[in-house]
Amino acid sequence: MSNTDATPTEIRCRTEDPPVGDTRNPRVEIITSREVPLGGPRAMPVRRTLPQRQRSLIGAWCFVDHYGPDDVSVTGGMDVAPHPHTGLQTVSWLFTGEVEHRDSDGVHAMVRPGEMNLMTGGHGICHSEVSTRATTTLHGVQLWVALPDSDREAPREFQHYVPEPTDLGGGTGKVFLGTLAGDTSPVRTFTPLLGVEIVIDAGATLTLDVDSAFEHGILVDTGEVALFDTVLERAALGYVGTGVPRLTLANRTDEPARVLLLGGTPFGEEIVMWWNFVGRSHDEIVAYRDAWQNGSDRFGRVEGYVGDVARLPAPGLPNAQIRPRRNPPTADPNC
Ligand code: MN
């Protein structure tokens, strides 16, 4: 998906310090979602938990948008014209509905519930996403993964994977990236990552052994779930830092609850995000934007998209670079 924010700001993202706590019962940081301003009259509202000021990365996960369940007859569904990406991978994961994907690597694919589609847009890619006519309800997440500096010029690639359900003892997981409960996704990533859809049985508590070198986040899709002792409301993201070997998740309701478990080793590199681009500096972002606006071959062409506009124009750049998110110099004239 495209970042629907009509006036995106440039954000510097870096691994933040983990919350202090006992590794057996760690402190949980709650990242509440914010609704992003709509990019058009029919665009769906999305709830964004990453990036935010307090925390911008979990492992290499740098962008978490959660949307729906959305009545397509009211909102018109999803119709995102061709738009570019650099320096990242997009992970599309649906709970309900169907989206038709076309990209400049010549891929034409359907995104369906429980099927992961990971698109690599290292050097440059563009794609369109349109919910199909058969879709009445649209409900899912759009996730981005930052590529490490060594691989951020990676060629275009598209990986599709349908995980089998895994019994978690009180719930079920679908491991689309990484390893959990002995189940490993074959999908290749450039840094160690974890991505799992988990449905927790009514009233059940799950204990999950995880890689203690990872930091982790729990995004609540439905229900109310306690991560250790911290209750997370719907659409909130609970974060725990590295050094934690086991997560406990309790469904506090009498219906099944659904969450996404995201994790990864701390990314360590500072990145600059603006609109649909990930780079390392403001000047790079400006160059990516110019390339897109000028129709550069960097991003290729999408074939077969039918819509009101042939491609999404980039928003205007902010006039000045924003300052680093932490420890800003107090007398910086650019701020
Ligand atoms: Mn996109």
mmCIF file of C-alpha atoms and ligand atoms in Angstrom:
data_model
loop_
_atom_site.group_PDB
_atom_site.id
_atom_site.type_symbol
_atom_site.label_atom_id
_atom_site.label_comp_id
_atom_site.label_asym_id
_atom_site.label_seq_id
_atom_site.Cartn_x
_atom_site.Cartn_y
_atom_site.Cartn_z
ATOM 1 C CA MET A 1 0.000 0.000 0.000
ATOM 2 C CA SER A 2 0.964 3.600 -0.323
ATOM 3 C CA ASN A 3 1.417 5.811 2.681
ATOM 4 C CA THR A 4 -1.944 7.627 2.536
ATOM 5 C CA ASP A 5 -0.770 10.561 4.619
ATOM 6 C CA ALA A 6 -1.334 13.615 2.358
ATOM 7 C CA THR A 7 1.360 15.636 4.113
ATOM 8 C CA PRO A 8 3.937 13.111 5.258
ATOM 9 C CA THR A 9 6.846 14.309 7.319
ATOM 10 C CA GLU A 10 10.366 13.016 7.004
ATOM 11 C CA ILE A 11 11.078 10.679 9.881
ATOM 12 C CA ARG A 12 14.415 9.479 11.142
ATOM 13 C CA CYS A 13 14.027 5.981 12.514
ATOM 14 C CA ARG A 14 16.469 4.167 14.723
ATOM 15 C CA THR A 15 16.512 1.424 17.282
ATOM 16 C CA GLU A 16 15.511 2.953 20.602
ATOM 17 C CA ASP A 17 16.564 1.731 24.029
ATOM 18 C CA PRO A 18 14.390 -1.103 25.338
ATOM 19 C CA PRO A 19 12.261 -0.531 28.404
ATOM 20 C CA VAL A 20 14.032 -1.671 31.544
ATOM 21 C CA GLY A 21 12.631 -4.701 33.298
ATOM 22 C CA ASP A 22 12.979 -8.243 34.500
ATOM 23 C CA THR A 23 13.502 -10.528 31.503
ATOM 24 C CA ARG A 24 11.023 -13.048 32.939
ATOM 25 C CA ASN A 25 8.374 -10.393 33.487
ATOM 26 C CA PRO A 26 9.538 -7.459 31.364
ATOM 27 C CA ARG A 27 8.107 -4.021 31.210
ATOM 28 C CA VAL A 28 5.752 -3.674 28.240
ATOM 29 C CA GLU A 29 5.687 -0.410 26.326
ATOM 30 C CA ILE A 30 2.277 0.401 24.859
ATOM 31 C CA ILE A 31 2.333 2.075 21.450
ATOM 32 C CA THR A 32 -1.157 3.356 20.724
ATOM 33 C CA SER A 33 -2.302 3.702 17.149
ATOM 34 C CA ARG A 34 -3.057 6.983 15.452
ATOM 35 C CA GLU A 35 -5.443 7.416 12.580
ATOM 36 C CA VAL A 36 -3.670 8.692 9.522
ATOM 37 C CA PRO A 37 -5.233 11.595 7.582
ATOM 38 C CA LEU A 38 -6.972 10.308 4.518
ATOM 39 C CA GLY A 39 -5.221 10.644 1.188
ATOM 40 C CA GLY A 40 -8.458 10.999 -0.823
ATOM 41 C CA PRO A 41 -12.222 11.175 -0.491
ATOM 42 C CA ARG A 42 -12.696 7.418 -0.645
ATOM 43 C CA ALA A 43 -9.516 6.250 1.032
ATOM 44 C CA MET A 44 -9.799 3.944 3.994
ATOM 45 C CA PRO A 45 -8.732 5.197 7.388
ATOM 46 C CA VAL A 46 -5.716 3.311 8.713
ATOM 47 C CA ARG A 47 -4.419 2.910 12.246
ATOM 48 C CA ARG A 48 -0.660 3.401 12.359
ATOM 49 C CA THR A 49 1.460 2.168 15.236
ATOM 50 C CA LEU A 50 4.894 2.347 13.570
ATOM 51 C CA PRO A 51 6.705 4.585 13.067
ATOM 52 C CA GLN A 52 5.968 6.879 15.984
ATOM 53 C CA ARG A 53 7.972 9.333 17.996
ATOM 54 C CA GLN A 54 8.425 6.997 20.944
ATOM 55 C CA ARG A 55 9.461 4.012 18.833
ATOM 56 C CA SER A 56 10.092 3.718 15.126
ATOM 57 C CA LEU A 57 11.500 0.222 14.637
ATOM 58 C CA ILE A 58 10.944 -3.303 15.961
ATOM 59 C CA GLY A 59 13.791 -5.259 14.433
ATOM 60 C CA ALA A 60 13.658 -4.129 10.798
ATOM 61 C CA TRP A 61 9.872 -3.644 10.943
ATOM 62 C CA CYS A 62 9.510 0.072 10.242
ATOM 63 C CA PHE A 63 5.868 0.568 9.300
ATOM 64 C CA VAL A 64 2.682 -1.011 10.688
ATOM 65 C CA ASP A 65 -0.681 0.041 9.282
ATOM 66 C CA HIS A 66 -3.832 -1.773 10.454
ATOM 67 C CA TYR A 67 -7.144 -1.282 8.649
ATOM 68 C CA GLY A 68 -10.708 -2.536 8.725
ATOM 69 C CA PRO A 69 -12.918 -4.403 8.980
ATOM 70 C CA ASP A 70 -14.052 -1.942 6.393
ATOM 71 C CA ASP A 71 -17.404 -2.053 4.563
ATOM 72 C CA VAL A 72 -16.289 -1.686 0.971
ATOM 73 C CA SER A 73 -19.768 -0.526 -0.124
ATOM 74 C CA VAL A 74 -19.265 2.560 2.063
ATOM 75 C CA THR A 75 -15.586 3.343 1.530
ATOM 76 C CA GLY A 76 -15.154 2.119 -2.020
ATOM 77 C CA GLY A 77 -12.448 -0.265 -0.872
ATOM 78 C CA MET A 78 -8.830 -0.025 -1.862
ATOM 79 C CA ASP A 79 -7.692 1.495 -5.135
ATOM 80 C CA VAL A 80 -4.068 2.510 -4.905
ATOM 81 C CA ALA A 81 -2.622 3.581 -8.247
ATOM 82 C CA PRO A 82 0.994 2.728 -9.130
ATOM 83 C CA HIS A 83 3.348 4.241 -6.560
ATOM 84 C CA PRO A 84 7.055 3.718 -5.852
ATOM 85 C CA HIS A 85 9.117 2.182 -3.063
ATOM 86 C CA THR A 86 12.837 2.140 -2.260
ATOM 87 C CA GLY A 87 14.960 0.474 0.402
ATOM 88 C CA LEU A 88 12.204 -1.682 1.865
ATOM 89 C CA GLN A 89 10.080 -4.782 1.575
ATOM 90 C CA THR A 90 6.290 -4.669 1.831
ATOM 91 C CA VAL A 91 4.416 -7.466 3.584
ATOM 92 C CA SER A 92 0.718 -7.682 2.750
ATOM 93 C CA TRP A 93 -1.400 -9.760 5.136
ATOM 94 C CA LEU A 94 -5.181 -9.867 4.959
ATOM 95 C CA PHE A 95 -7.748 -11.156 7.459
ATOM 96 C CA THR A 96 -10.713 -10.611 5.099
ATOM 97 C CA GLY A 97 -11.114 -9.578 1.475
ATOM 98 C CA GLU A 98 -8.987 -9.826 -1.638
ATOM 99 C CA VAL A 99 -6.545 -7.411 -3.281
ATOM 100 C CA GLU A 100 -5.150 -7.511 -6.805
ATOM 101 C CA HIS A 101 -1.449 -6.667 -6.957
ATOM 102 C CA ARG A 102 0.523 -5.604 -10.043
ATOM 103 C CA ASP A 103 4.146 -4.497 -9.982
ATOM 104 C CA SER A 104 6.932 -3.318 -12.258
ATOM 105 C CA ASP A 105 8.682 -6.675 -11.961
ATOM 106 C CA GLY A 106 5.821 -8.044 -14.075
ATOM 107 C CA VAL A 107 4.094 -9.746 -11.135
ATOM 108 C CA HIS A 108 0.298 -9.972 -11.164
ATOM 109 C CA ALA A 109 -0.972 -11.680 -7.992
ATOM 110 C CA MET A 110 -3.957 -11.877 -5.674
ATOM 111 C CA VAL A 111 -3.478 -11.107 -1.992
ATOM 112 C CA ARG A 112 -5.804 -13.327 0.046
ATOM 113 C CA PRO A 113 -6.383 -13.973 3.754
ATOM 114 C CA GLY A 114 -3.703 -16.137 5.323
ATOM 115 C CA GLU A 115 -1.398 -15.776 2.304
ATOM 116 C CA MET A 116 1.715 -13.692 2.661
ATOM 117 C CA ASN A 117 3.009 -11.593 -0.181
ATOM 118 C CA LEU A 118 6.402 -10.017 0.305
ATOM 119 C CA MET A 119 7.609 -7.549 -2.287
ATOM 120 C CA THR A 120 11.187 -6.337 -2.368
ATOM 121 C CA GLY A 121 11.664 -2.791 -3.553
ATOM 122 C CA GLY A 122 15.356 -2.265 -2.899
ATOM 123 C CA HIS A 123 16.733 -0.137 -5.739
ATOM 124 C CA GLY A 124 13.240 0.781 -6.884
ATOM 125 C CA ILE A 125 9.876 -0.746 -7.706
ATOM 126 C CA CYS A 126 6.336 0.461 -8.253
ATOM 127 C CA HIS A 127 3.039 -1.350 -7.789
ATOM 128 C CA SER A 128 -0.734 -0.952 -7.693
ATOM 129 C CA GLU A 129 -3.220 -2.525 -5.281
ATOM 130 C CA VAL A 130 -6.960 -2.763 -5.893
ATOM 131 C CA SER A 131 -9.554 -4.645 -3.862
ATOM 132 C CA THR A 132 -11.493 -7.021 -6.106
ATOM 133 C CA ARG A 133 -15.205 -6.812 -6.966
ATOM 134 C CA ALA A 134 -15.844 -9.904 -4.862
ATOM 135 C CA THR A 135 -14.626 -8.087 -1.757
ATOM 136 C CA THR A 136 -17.345 -6.821 0.612
ATOM 137 C CA THR A 137 -15.172 -6.421 3.712
ATOM 138 C CA LEU A 138 -11.518 -5.409 3.739
ATOM 139 C CA HIS A 139 -9.477 -6.096 6.859
ATOM 140 C CA GLY A 140 -5.738 -6.511 7.163
ATOM 141 C CA VAL A 141 -2.332 -5.030 7.757
ATOM 142 C CA GLN A 142 0.342 -3.477 5.620
ATOM 143 C CA LEU A 143 3.841 -3.915 7.013
ATOM 144 C CA TRP A 144 7.184 -2.615 5.804
ATOM 145 C CA VAL A 145 10.624 -4.028 6.480
ATOM 146 C CA ALA A 146 13.670 -1.757 6.189
ATOM 147 C CA LEU A 147 16.543 -3.255 4.202
ATOM 148 C CA PRO A 148 20.006 -3.101 5.765
ATOM 149 C CA ASP A 149 22.529 -0.845 4.065
ATOM 150 C CA SER A 150 24.324 -3.841 2.522
ATOM 151 C CA ASP A 151 21.157 -4.939 0.669
ATOM 152 C CA ARG A 152 19.144 -1.819 0.153
ATOM 153 C CA GLU A 153 19.829 -1.777 -3.586
ATOM 154 C CA ALA A 154 18.436 -5.323 -3.864
ATOM 155 C CA PRO A 155 16.663 -6.175 -7.129
ATOM 156 C CA ARG A 156 12.887 -6.430 -7.400
ATOM 157 C CA GLU A 157 11.436 -9.645 -6.054
ATOM 158 C CA PHE A 158 8.059 -11.055 -5.045
ATOM 159 C CA GLN A 159 7.626 -13.986 -2.663
ATOM 160 C CA HIS A 160 4.321 -15.703 -1.928
ATOM 161 C CA TYR A 161 3.818 -18.108 0.985
ATOM 162 C CA VAL A 162 0.812 -19.771 2.627
ATOM 163 C CA PRO A 163 1.732 -20.967 6.132
ATOM 164 C CA GLU A 164 0.050 -24.007 7.620
ATOM 165 C CA PRO A 165 -1.611 -23.445 11.006
ATOM 166 C CA THR A 166 0.613 -24.403 13.961
ATOM 167 C CA ASP A 167 -0.784 -25.496 17.331
ATOM 168 C CA LEU A 168 0.460 -23.184 20.071
ATOM 169 C CA GLY A 169 -1.333 -24.861 23.009
ATOM 170 C CA GLY A 170 -4.321 -22.573 23.610
ATOM 171 C CA GLY A 171 -4.195 -21.011 20.206
ATOM 172 C CA THR A 172 -3.044 -21.311 16.613
ATOM 173 C CA GLY A 173 -0.250 -19.567 14.733
ATOM 174 C CA LYS A 174 0.504 -18.912 11.101
ATOM 175 C CA VAL A 175 4.238 -18.291 10.820
ATOM 176 C CA PHE A 176 4.733 -16.205 7.687
ATOM 177 C CA LEU A 177 8.285 -15.040 8.499
ATOM 178 C CA GLY A 178 10.905 -16.577 10.764
ATOM 179 C CA THR A 179 10.457 -19.391 13.275
ATOM 180 C CA LEU A 180 7.991 -20.027 16.104
ATOM 181 C CA ALA A 181 7.072 -23.264 17.888
ATOM 182 C CA GLY A 182 9.267 -25.292 15.545
ATOM 183 C CA ASP A 183 7.605 -23.952 12.433
ATOM 184 C CA THR A 184 9.834 -22.046 10.019
ATOM 185 C CA SER A 185 8.806 -19.907 7.064
ATOM 186 C CA PRO A 186 10.893 -20.504 3.923
ATOM 187 C CA VAL A 187 10.596 -16.836 2.938
ATOM 188 C CA ARG A 188 13.978 -15.112 2.682
ATOM 189 C CA THR A 189 14.632 -11.879 4.568
ATOM 190 C CA PHE A 190 17.736 -9.706 4.794
ATOM 191 C CA THR A 191 17.756 -9.481 8.604
ATOM 192 C CA PRO A 192 16.425 -11.955 11.207
ATOM 193 C CA LEU A 193 12.667 -11.392 11.445
ATOM 194 C CA LEU A 194 9.546 -12.935 12.923
ATOM 195 C CA GLY A 195 5.971 -12.482 11.677
ATOM 196 C CA VAL A 196 3.096 -14.621 12.949
ATOM 197 C CA GLU A 197 -0.690 -14.328 12.976
ATOM 198 C CA ILE A 198 -1.922 -15.803 16.255
ATOM 199 C CA VAL A 199 -5.490 -16.626 17.257
ATOM 200 C CA ILE A 200 -5.784 -17.161 21.021
ATOM 201 C CA ASP A 201 -8.655 -19.341 22.218
ATOM 202 C CA ALA A 202 -11.312 -17.702 24.397
ATOM 203 C CA GLY A 203 -9.939 -17.167 27.886
ATOM 204 C CA ALA A 204 -6.674 -18.955 27.062
ATOM 205 C CA THR A 205 -3.102 -18.066 27.985
ATOM 206 C CA LEU A 206 -0.249 -18.811 25.588
ATOM 207 C CA THR A 207 3.376 -19.197 26.551
ATOM 208 C CA LEU A 208 5.665 -18.733 23.565
ATOM 209 C CA ASP A 209 9.390 -19.480 23.519
ATOM 210 C CA VAL A 210 11.059 -16.793 21.451
ATOM 211 C CA ASP A 211 14.581 -15.811 20.401
ATOM 212 C CA SER A 212 15.925 -13.624 23.195
ATOM 213 C CA ALA A 213 18.140 -11.776 20.692
ATOM 214 C CA PHE A 214 14.937 -10.361 19.174
ATOM 215 C CA GLU A 215 12.787 -7.477 20.281
ATOM 216 C CA HIS A 216 9.060 -8.164 19.866
ATOM 217 C CA GLY A 217 5.749 -6.435 19.296
ATOM 218 C CA ILE A 218 2.165 -7.647 19.684
ATOM 219 C CA LEU A 219 -0.452 -5.868 17.561
ATOM 220 C CA VAL A 220 -4.009 -6.584 18.723
ATOM 221 C CA ASP A 221 -6.430 -7.041 15.840
ATOM 222 C CA THR A 222 -9.483 -8.293 17.742
ATOM 223 C CA GLY A 223 -10.193 -8.741 21.425
ATOM 224 C CA GLU A 224 -8.299 -7.587 24.473
ATOM 225 C CA VAL A 225 -5.036 -9.313 25.195
ATOM 226 C CA ALA A 226 -2.610 -9.126 28.096
ATOM 227 C CA LEU A 227 1.081 -9.270 27.155
ATOM 228 C CA PHE A 228 2.613 -10.350 30.464
ATOM 229 C CA ASP A 229 0.709 -8.117 32.923
ATOM 230 C CA THR A 230 -0.089 -5.326 30.480
ATOM 231 C CA VAL A 231 -3.532 -5.253 28.884
ATOM 232 C CA LEU A 232 -3.527 -4.152 25.243
ATOM 233 C CA GLU A 233 -6.637 -2.705 23.666
ATOM 234 C CA ARG A 234 -7.584 -3.364 20.090
ATOM 235 C CA ALA A 235 -5.190 -1.754 17.558
ATOM 236 C CA ALA A 236 -2.504 -1.144 20.177
ATOM 237 C CA LEU A 237 1.029 -2.463 19.809
ATOM 238 C CA GLY A 238 2.774 -3.827 22.894
ATOM 239 C CA TYR A 239 6.577 -3.835 22.799
ATOM 240 C CA VAL A 240 9.147 -5.832 24.756
ATOM 241 C CA GLY A 241 12.893 -5.471 24.352
ATOM 242 C CA THR A 242 15.648 -8.017 23.826
ATOM 243 C CA GLY A 243 16.743 -10.531 26.440
ATOM 244 C CA VAL A 244 13.256 -11.965 26.897
ATOM 245 C CA PRO A 245 13.130 -15.745 26.255
ATOM 246 C CA ARG A 246 9.393 -16.271 26.653
ATOM 247 C CA LEU A 247 6.241 -14.258 25.958
ATOM 248 C CA THR A 248 2.946 -14.822 27.729
ATOM 249 C CA LEU A 249 -0.268 -13.743 26.029
ATOM 250 C CA ALA A 250 -3.654 -13.982 27.744
ATOM 251 C CA ASN A 251 -6.974 -13.549 25.984
ATOM 252 C CA ARG A 252 -9.143 -11.690 28.509
ATOM 253 C CA THR A 253 -12.375 -12.215 26.535
ATOM 254 C CA ASP A 254 -14.785 -15.095 25.912
ATOM 255 C CA GLU A 255 -14.235 -14.955 22.142
ATOM 256 C CA PRO A 256 -11.109 -15.898 20.192
ATOM 257 C CA ALA A 257 -8.664 -12.980 20.010
ATOM 258 C CA ARG A 258 -6.368 -12.308 17.083
ATOM 259 C CA VAL A 259 -2.950 -10.668 17.265
ATOM 260 C CA LEU A 260 0.134 -10.273 15.093
ATOM 261 C CA LEU A 261 3.490 -11.120 16.617
ATOM 262 C CA LEU A 262 6.350 -9.171 15.030
ATOM 263 C CA GLY A 263 9.991 -9.474 15.990
ATOM 264 C CA GLY A 264 13.556 -9.102 14.882
ATOM 265 C CA THR A 265 17.083 -8.374 15.972
ATOM 266 C CA PRO A 266 17.574 -4.660 16.691
ATOM 267 C CA PHE A 267 18.154 -2.998 13.319
ATOM 268 C CA GLY A 268 20.908 -0.708 14.541
ATOM 269 C CA GLU A 269 21.060 1.527 11.476
ATOM 270 C CA GLU A 270 19.411 4.929 11.279
ATOM 271 C CA ILE A 271 17.073 5.307 8.327
ATOM 272 C CA VAL A 272 15.118 8.195 6.864
ATOM 273 C CA MET A 273 11.525 7.499 5.843
ATOM 274 C CA TRP A 274 9.379 9.798 3.786
ATOM 275 C CA TRP A 275 6.152 8.898 1.950
ATOM 276 C CA ASN A 276 6.905 5.498 0.375
ATOM 277 C CA PHE A 277 10.675 5.740 0.439
ATOM 278 C CA VAL A 278 13.304 4.507 2.848
ATOM 279 C CA GLY A 279 16.755 6.049 2.492
ATOM 280 C CA ARG A 280 19.659 7.161 4.609
ATOM 281 C CA SER A 281 19.561 10.923 4.112
ATOM 282 C CA HIS A 282 17.279 13.795 3.168
ATOM 283 C CA ASP A 283 19.188 14.221 -0.097
ATOM 284 C CA GLU A 284 18.484 10.613 -1.051
ATOM 285 C CA ILE A 285 14.790 11.102 -0.383
ATOM 286 C CA VAL A 286 14.789 14.205 -2.585
ATOM 287 C CA ALA A 287 16.511 12.241 -5.359
ATOM 288 C CA TYR A 288 14.010 9.355 -5.104
ATOM 289 C CA ARG A 289 11.110 11.791 -5.249
ATOM 290 C CA ASP A 290 12.574 13.574 -8.278
ATOM 291 C CA ALA A 291 13.140 10.239 -10.023
ATOM 292 C CA TRP A 292 9.517 9.215 -9.492
ATOM 293 C CA GLN A 293 8.130 12.587 -10.554
ATOM 294 C CA ASN A 294 10.301 12.526 -13.677
ATOM 295 C CA GLY A 295 9.213 9.020 -14.702
ATOM 296 C CA SER A 296 12.677 7.530 -14.171
ATOM 297 C CA ASP A 297 13.372 3.915 -15.159
ATOM 298 C CA ARG A 298 14.453 3.375 -11.564
ATOM 299 C CA PHE A 299 10.922 2.280 -10.685
ATOM 300 C CA GLY A 300 9.841 0.586 -13.932
ATOM 301 C CA ARG A 301 6.262 0.446 -15.149
ATOM 302 C CA VAL A 302 3.088 -1.295 -13.968
ATOM 303 C CA GLU A 303 1.134 -2.952 -16.788
ATOM 304 C CA GLY A 304 -2.601 -3.509 -16.671
ATOM 305 C CA TYR A 305 -3.674 -1.104 -13.945
ATOM 306 C CA VAL A 306 -6.997 0.575 -14.774
ATOM 307 C CA GLY A 307 -7.909 3.589 -12.686
ATOM 308 C CA ASP A 308 -8.650 7.264 -12.622
ATOM 309 C CA VAL A 309 -4.988 8.244 -12.368
ATOM 310 C CA ALA A 310 -2.154 6.410 -14.102
ATOM 311 C CA ARG A 311 0.237 6.826 -11.164
ATOM 312 C CA LEU A 312 0.226 8.498 -7.757
ATOM 313 C CA PRO A 313 2.086 11.792 -7.698
ATOM 314 C CA ALA A 314 4.435 12.283 -4.770
ATOM 315 C CA PRO A 315 3.314 14.793 -2.135
ATOM 316 C CA GLY A 316 5.340 17.986 -1.779
ATOM 317 C CA LEU A 317 8.520 17.683 0.193
ATOM 318 C CA PRO A 318 8.750 19.537 3.490
ATOM 319 C CA ASN A 319 10.867 22.661 3.012
ATOM 320 C CA ALA A 320 13.390 21.875 5.681
ATOM 321 C CA GLN A 321 14.919 18.695 6.927
ATOM 322 C CA ILE A 322 13.494 17.649 10.228
ATOM 323 C CA ARG A 323 15.900 17.186 13.050
ATOM 324 C CA PRO A 324 16.964 13.807 14.390
ATOM 325 C CA ARG A 325 14.353 12.344 16.668
ATOM 326 C CA ARG A 326 16.573 12.141 19.728
ATOM 327 C CA ASN A 327 19.165 14.402 21.263
ATOM 328 C CA PRO A 328 18.421 17.265 18.889
ATOM 329 C CA PRO A 329 20.963 20.068 18.829
ATOM 330 C CA THR A 330 19.257 23.045 20.426
ATOM 331 C CA ALA A 331 20.683 25.673 18.067
ATOM 332 C CA ASP A 332 20.303 23.896 14.729
ATOM 333 C CA PRO A 333 19.092 26.528 12.237
ATOM 334 C CA ASN A 334 17.410 23.827 10.137
ATOM 335 C CA CYS A 335 15.046 22.771 12.876
HETATM 336 MN MN MN B 1 2.926 0.110 -1.694
#
